[in-house]
């Protein structure tokens, strides 16, 4: 199953001016449930961004059924140089230019507590998604940022500004089954 196979589901998700499928109904759909992915990964990748143009270009050919997700610890040093998909290359570094701004605009709703998490723990509130680059190109090595580009940009900016950043961070990592 590829992202294109989810387009009918994505149309239902976005139907009726945002009154389409809620996350629980989306997550319970047979195609999504068959992946057996953690709910947080489904929400961040497929529900929030499954029909996002850059995601379609960068990840549209990946067989989703071959990805296994695990919550792993990744070092700040690894994250400080990790690329993202080519369609949005450079966006992480753009976010890194103004980390304080991107923290401050995340202060309400589901983002409550983001500033405190950075201040007190030097990390994000929600684990981003990283993908083994070998899933995209068999000769590629390492990980790339799939979702959480702003979070990784904040980390890079805080490192550059010598603000407190934890040495390690949790991230969902997708690897070949």
PDB file of C-alpha atoms in Angstrom:
ATOM      1  CA  UNK A   1       0.000   0.000   0.000  1.00  0.00           C
ATOM      2  CA  UNK A   2       1.301   3.434  -0.963  1.00  0.00           C
ATOM      3  CA  UNK A   3       0.154   6.968  -0.121  1.00  0.00           C
ATOM      4  CA  UNK A   4      -1.758   7.145  -3.405  1.00  0.00           C
ATOM      5  CA  UNK A   5      -3.853   4.183  -2.263  1.00  0.00           C
ATOM      6  CA  UNK A   6      -5.130   6.334   0.604  1.00  0.00           C
ATOM      7  CA  UNK A   7      -6.436   9.206  -1.529  1.00  0.00           C
ATOM      8  CA  UNK A   8     -10.078   8.108  -1.280  1.00  0.00           C
ATOM      9  CA  UNK A   9      -9.729   7.932   2.479  1.00  0.00           C
ATOM     10  CA  UNK A  10      -8.003  11.322   2.514  1.00  0.00           C
ATOM     11  CA  UNK A  11     -10.862  12.856   0.518  1.00  0.00           C
ATOM     12  CA  UNK A  12     -13.314  11.471   3.092  1.00  0.00           C
ATOM     13  CA  UNK A  13     -11.053  12.829   5.840  1.00  0.00           C
ATOM     14  CA  UNK A  14     -11.187  16.323   4.348  1.00  0.00           C
ATOM     15  CA  UNK A  15     -14.834  16.171   3.223  1.00  0.00           C
ATOM     16  CA  UNK A  16     -17.505  18.653   4.220  1.00  0.00           C
ATOM     17  CA  UNK A  17     -15.172  21.534   5.053  1.00  0.00           C
ATOM     18  CA  UNK A  18     -13.279  19.699   7.735  1.00  0.00           C
ATOM     19  CA  UNK A  19     -16.232  17.750   9.073  1.00  0.00           C
ATOM     20  CA  UNK A  20     -15.095  14.507   7.450  1.00  0.00           C
ATOM     21  CA  UNK A  21     -13.504  11.564   9.213  1.00  0.00           C
ATOM     22  CA  UNK A  22     -12.215  12.280  12.674  1.00  0.00           C
ATOM     23  CA  UNK A  23      -8.972  10.628  13.713  1.00  0.00           C
ATOM     24  CA  UNK A  24     -10.618   7.687  15.479  1.00  0.00           C
ATOM     25  CA  UNK A  25     -12.642   6.779  12.366  1.00  0.00           C
ATOM     26  CA  UNK A  26      -9.580   7.269  10.156  1.00  0.00           C
ATOM     27  CA  UNK A  27      -7.416   5.101  12.427  1.00  0.00           C
ATOM     28  CA  UNK A  28     -10.089   2.387  12.521  1.00  0.00           C
ATOM     29  CA  UNK A  29     -10.355   2.186   8.711  1.00  0.00           C
ATOM     30  CA  UNK A  30      -9.337  -1.321   7.557  1.00  0.00           C
ATOM     31  CA  UNK A  31      -6.477  -0.045   5.369  1.00  0.00           C
ATOM     32  CA  UNK A  32      -4.970   2.000   8.173  1.00  0.00           C
ATOM     33  CA  UNK A  33      -5.590  -0.625  10.854  1.00  0.00           C
ATOM     34  CA  UNK A  34      -3.859  -3.255   8.714  1.00  0.00           C
ATOM     35  CA  UNK A  35      -0.590  -1.304   8.992  1.00  0.00           C
ATOM     36  CA  UNK A  36      -0.529  -1.874  12.769  1.00  0.00           C
ATOM     37  CA  UNK A  37       1.305   1.403  13.301  1.00  0.00           C
ATOM     38  CA  UNK A  38       1.270   3.359  16.578  1.00  0.00           C
ATOM     39  CA  UNK A  39      -1.591   5.871  16.676  1.00  0.00           C
ATOM     40  CA  UNK A  40       0.838   8.785  17.063  1.00  0.00           C
ATOM     41  CA  UNK A  41       2.620   7.805  13.831  1.00  0.00           C
ATOM     42  CA  UNK A  42      -0.660   7.371  11.933  1.00  0.00           C
ATOM     43  CA  UNK A  43      -1.848  10.774  13.115  1.00  0.00           C
ATOM     44  CA  UNK A  44       1.335  12.703  12.328  1.00  0.00           C
ATOM     45  CA  UNK A  45       2.133  11.044   9.002  1.00  0.00           C
ATOM     46  CA  UNK A  46      -1.046   9.799   7.365  1.00  0.00           C
ATOM     47  CA  UNK A  47      -3.897  11.716   9.007  1.00  0.00           C
ATOM     48  CA  UNK A  48      -2.201  15.106   9.150  1.00  0.00           C
ATOM     49  CA  UNK A  49       0.011  14.931   6.040  1.00  0.00           C
ATOM     50  CA  UNK A  50      -0.936  11.933   3.888  1.00  0.00           C
ATOM     51  CA  UNK A  51      -2.163  14.130   1.060  1.00  0.00           C
ATOM     52  CA  UNK A  52       0.403  16.920   1.499  1.00  0.00           C
ATOM     53  CA  UNK A  53       2.069  17.529  -1.888  1.00  0.00           C
ATOM     54  CA  UNK A  54       5.697  17.364  -0.693  1.00  0.00           C
ATOM     55  CA  UNK A  55       4.932  14.164   1.231  1.00  0.00           C
ATOM     56  CA  UNK A  56       3.375  12.671  -1.900  1.00  0.00           C
ATOM     57  CA  UNK A  57       6.489  13.552  -3.909  1.00  0.00           C
ATOM     58  CA  UNK A  58       9.014  12.370  -1.333  1.00  0.00           C
ATOM     59  CA  UNK A  59       7.263   9.320   0.122  1.00  0.00           C
ATOM     60  CA  UNK A  60       4.636   8.389  -2.454  1.00  0.00           C
ATOM     61  CA  UNK A  61       6.549   5.351  -3.706  1.00  0.00           C
ATOM     62  CA  UNK A  62       7.274   3.859  -0.293  1.00  0.00           C
ATOM     63  CA  UNK A  63       5.402   0.648   0.453  1.00  0.00           C
ATOM     64  CA  UNK A  64       3.808   1.572   3.777  1.00  0.00           C
ATOM     65  CA  UNK A  65       3.302  -2.086   4.693  1.00  0.00           C
ATOM     66  CA  UNK A  66       7.067  -2.586   4.879  1.00  0.00           C
ATOM     67  CA  UNK A  67       7.624   0.029   7.610  1.00  0.00           C
ATOM     68  CA  UNK A  68       7.885  -0.915  11.273  1.00  0.00           C
ATOM     69  CA  UNK A  69       7.873   1.973  13.776  1.00  0.00           C
ATOM     70  CA  UNK A  70       9.682   1.961  17.114  1.00  0.00           C
ATOM     71  CA  UNK A  71      10.182   4.668  19.692  1.00  0.00           C
ATOM     72  CA  UNK A  72      13.947   5.186  19.884  1.00  0.00           C
ATOM     73  CA  UNK A  73      16.453   7.515  21.486  1.00  0.00           C
ATOM     74  CA  UNK A  74      18.343   9.724  19.034  1.00  0.00           C
ATOM     75  CA  UNK A  75      21.185  12.075  19.909  1.00  0.00           C
ATOM     76  CA  UNK A  76      21.016  15.816  19.460  1.00  0.00           C
ATOM     77  CA  UNK A  77      24.216  15.521  17.410  1.00  0.00           C
ATOM     78  CA  UNK A  78      22.490  13.172  14.928  1.00  0.00           C
ATOM     79  CA  UNK A  79      19.433  15.411  14.725  1.00  0.00           C
ATOM     80  CA  UNK A  80      21.554  18.521  14.202  1.00  0.00           C
ATOM     81  CA  UNK A  81      22.568  17.385  10.698  1.00  0.00           C
ATOM     82  CA  UNK A  82      19.714  15.067   9.704  1.00  0.00           C
ATOM     83  CA  UNK A  83      18.125  15.894   6.333  1.00  0.00           C
ATOM     84  CA  UNK A  84      14.444  15.945   5.478  1.00  0.00           C
ATOM     85  CA  UNK A  85      12.762  15.056   2.194  1.00  0.00           C
ATOM     86  CA  UNK A  86      14.039  16.830  -0.931  1.00  0.00           C
ATOM     87  CA  UNK A  87      10.724  18.613  -1.576  1.00  0.00           C
ATOM     88  CA  UNK A  88      11.146  20.576   1.631  1.00  0.00           C
ATOM     89  CA  UNK A  89      14.934  20.565   1.919  1.00  0.00           C
ATOM     90  CA  UNK A  90      16.031  23.616   3.842  1.00  0.00           C
ATOM     91  CA  UNK A  91      12.827  24.082   5.832  1.00  0.00           C
ATOM     92  CA  UNK A  92      14.385  22.650   8.999  1.00  0.00           C
ATOM     93  CA  UNK A  93      17.171  25.219   8.750  1.00  0.00           C
ATOM     94  CA  UNK A  94      14.579  27.965   8.196  1.00  0.00           C
ATOM     95  CA  UNK A  95      12.836  26.987  11.441  1.00  0.00           C
ATOM     96  CA  UNK A  96      16.245  26.941  13.150  1.00  0.00           C
ATOM     97  CA  UNK A  97      16.708  30.647  12.385  1.00  0.00           C
ATOM     98  CA  UNK A  98      13.982  31.640  14.884  1.00  0.00           C
ATOM     99  CA  UNK A  99      13.510  28.844  17.433  1.00  0.00           C
ATOM    100  CA  UNK A 100      11.989  31.146  20.048  1.00  0.00           C
ATOM    101  CA  UNK A 101       9.292  32.244  17.627  1.00  0.00           C
ATOM    102  CA  UNK A 102       8.329  28.681  16.731  1.00  0.00           C
ATOM    103  CA  UNK A 103       8.156  27.760  20.407  1.00  0.00           C
ATOM    104  CA  UNK A 104       6.041  30.825  21.253  1.00  0.00           C
ATOM    105  CA  UNK A 105       3.425  30.182  18.559  1.00  0.00           C
ATOM    106  CA  UNK A 106       2.879  26.736  20.064  1.00  0.00           C
ATOM    107  CA  UNK A 107       1.296  27.812  23.308  1.00  0.00           C
ATOM    108  CA  UNK A 108      -2.368  26.806  23.056  1.00  0.00           C
ATOM    109  CA  UNK A 109      -4.528  23.786  22.337  1.00  0.00           C
ATOM    110  CA  UNK A 110      -2.541  20.592  21.816  1.00  0.00           C
ATOM    111  CA  UNK A 111       0.656  22.625  22.016  1.00  0.00           C
ATOM    112  CA  UNK A 112       0.237  23.728  25.646  1.00  0.00           C
ATOM    113  CA  UNK A 113       3.406  22.823  27.489  1.00  0.00           C
ATOM    114  CA  UNK A 114       5.790  23.011  24.515  1.00  0.00           C
ATOM    115  CA  UNK A 115       7.721  26.015  25.883  1.00  0.00           C
ATOM    116  CA  UNK A 116       7.996  24.446  29.329  1.00  0.00           C
ATOM    117  CA  UNK A 117       9.248  21.164  27.854  1.00  0.00           C
ATOM    118  CA  UNK A 118      12.029  22.982  25.984  1.00  0.00           C
ATOM    119  CA  UNK A 119      12.892  25.174  28.979  1.00  0.00           C
ATOM    120  CA  UNK A 120      12.878  22.427  31.621  1.00  0.00           C
ATOM    121  CA  UNK A 121      13.879  19.336  29.654  1.00  0.00           C
ATOM    122  CA  UNK A 122      15.578  20.646  26.502  1.00  0.00           C
ATOM    123  CA  UNK A 123      13.402  18.579  24.206  1.00  0.00           C
ATOM    124  CA  UNK A 124      10.064  18.387  22.440  1.00  0.00           C
ATOM    125  CA  UNK A 125       6.693  17.441  23.851  1.00  0.00           C
ATOM    126  CA  UNK A 126       5.821  15.001  21.048  1.00  0.00           C
ATOM    127  CA  UNK A 127       8.232  12.605  19.353  1.00  0.00           C
ATOM    128  CA  UNK A 128       8.819  13.424  15.660  1.00  0.00           C
ATOM    129  CA  UNK A 129       8.951  10.826  12.884  1.00  0.00           C
ATOM    130  CA  UNK A 130      12.260   9.764  11.361  1.00  0.00           C
ATOM    131  CA  UNK A 131      12.565   7.415   8.423  1.00  0.00           C
ATOM    132  CA  UNK A 132      15.371   5.069   7.429  1.00  0.00           C
ATOM    133  CA  UNK A 133      16.620   6.504   4.135  1.00  0.00           C
ATOM    134  CA  UNK A 134      17.140   2.958   2.828  1.00  0.00           C
ATOM    135  CA  UNK A 135      13.350   2.759   2.406  1.00  0.00           C
ATOM    136  CA  UNK A 136      13.628   5.521  -0.186  1.00  0.00           C
ATOM    137  CA  UNK A 137      16.851   4.447  -1.883  1.00  0.00           C
ATOM    138  CA  UNK A 138      18.463   1.083  -1.162  1.00  0.00           C
ATOM    139  CA  UNK A 139      21.930   2.635  -1.321  1.00  0.00           C
ATOM    140  CA  UNK A 140      21.094   5.448   1.136  1.00  0.00           C
ATOM    141  CA  UNK A 141      22.161   5.263   4.776  1.00  0.00           C
ATOM    142  CA  UNK A 142      20.988   6.989   7.921  1.00  0.00           C
ATOM    143  CA  UNK A 143      17.727   8.610   8.931  1.00  0.00           C
ATOM    144  CA  UNK A 144      15.814  11.614   7.695  1.00  0.00           C
ATOM    145  CA  UNK A 145      13.139  13.765   9.277  1.00  0.00           C
ATOM    146  CA  UNK A 146       9.735  12.737   7.951  1.00  0.00           C
ATOM    147  CA  UNK A 147       7.494  14.780  10.248  1.00  0.00           C
ATOM    148  CA  UNK A 148       8.553  17.119  13.025  1.00  0.00           C
ATOM    149  CA  UNK A 149      10.617  19.449  10.879  1.00  0.00           C
ATOM    150  CA  UNK A 150       9.708  22.413  13.111  1.00  0.00           C
ATOM    151  CA  UNK A 151      10.672  20.463  16.240  1.00  0.00           C
ATOM    152  CA  UNK A 152      14.045  19.503  14.756  1.00  0.00           C
ATOM    153  CA  UNK A 153      14.514  23.096  13.546  1.00  0.00           C
ATOM    154  CA  UNK A 154      13.893  24.377  17.079  1.00  0.00           C
ATOM    155  CA  UNK A 155      16.498  21.926  18.370  1.00  0.00           C
ATOM    156  CA  UNK A 156      19.049  23.121  15.799  1.00  0.00           C
ATOM    157  CA  UNK A 157      18.331  26.765  16.546  1.00  0.00           C
ATOM    158  CA  UNK A 158      18.627  26.247  20.287  1.00  0.00           C
ATOM    159  CA  UNK A 159      21.937  24.462  19.763  1.00  0.00           C
ATOM    160  CA  UNK A 160      23.161  27.370  17.632  1.00  0.00           C
ATOM    161  CA  UNK A 161      22.044  29.879  20.291  1.00  0.00           C
ATOM    162  CA  UNK A 162      23.628  27.823  23.088  1.00  0.00           C
ATOM    163  CA  UNK A 163      20.234  27.301  24.761  1.00  0.00           C
ATOM    164  CA  UNK A 164      19.626  24.179  26.816  1.00  0.00           C
ATOM    165  CA  UNK A 165      19.155  21.094  24.620  1.00  0.00           C
ATOM    166  CA  UNK A 166      19.080  17.564  26.023  1.00  0.00           C
ATOM    167  CA  UNK A 167      21.762  15.197  24.736  1.00  0.00           C
ATOM    168  CA  UNK A 168      19.139  12.643  23.594  1.00  0.00           C
ATOM    169  CA  UNK A 169      15.548  12.819  22.338  1.00  0.00           C
ATOM    170  CA  UNK A 170      12.770  10.348  21.686  1.00  0.00           C
ATOM    171  CA  UNK A 171      11.646   9.874  18.095  1.00  0.00           C
ATOM    172  CA  UNK A 172       9.499   7.413  16.197  1.00  0.00           C
ATOM    173  CA  UNK A 173      11.823   5.668  13.750  1.00  0.00           C
ATOM    174  CA  UNK A 174      10.465   3.834  10.718  1.00  0.00           C
ATOM    175  CA  UNK A 175      12.605   1.028   9.370  1.00  0.00           C
ATOM    176  CA  UNK A 176      12.144  -1.799   6.911  1.00  0.00           C
ATOM    177  CA  UNK A 177      10.302  -4.758   8.387  1.00  0.00           C
TER     178      UNK A 177
END
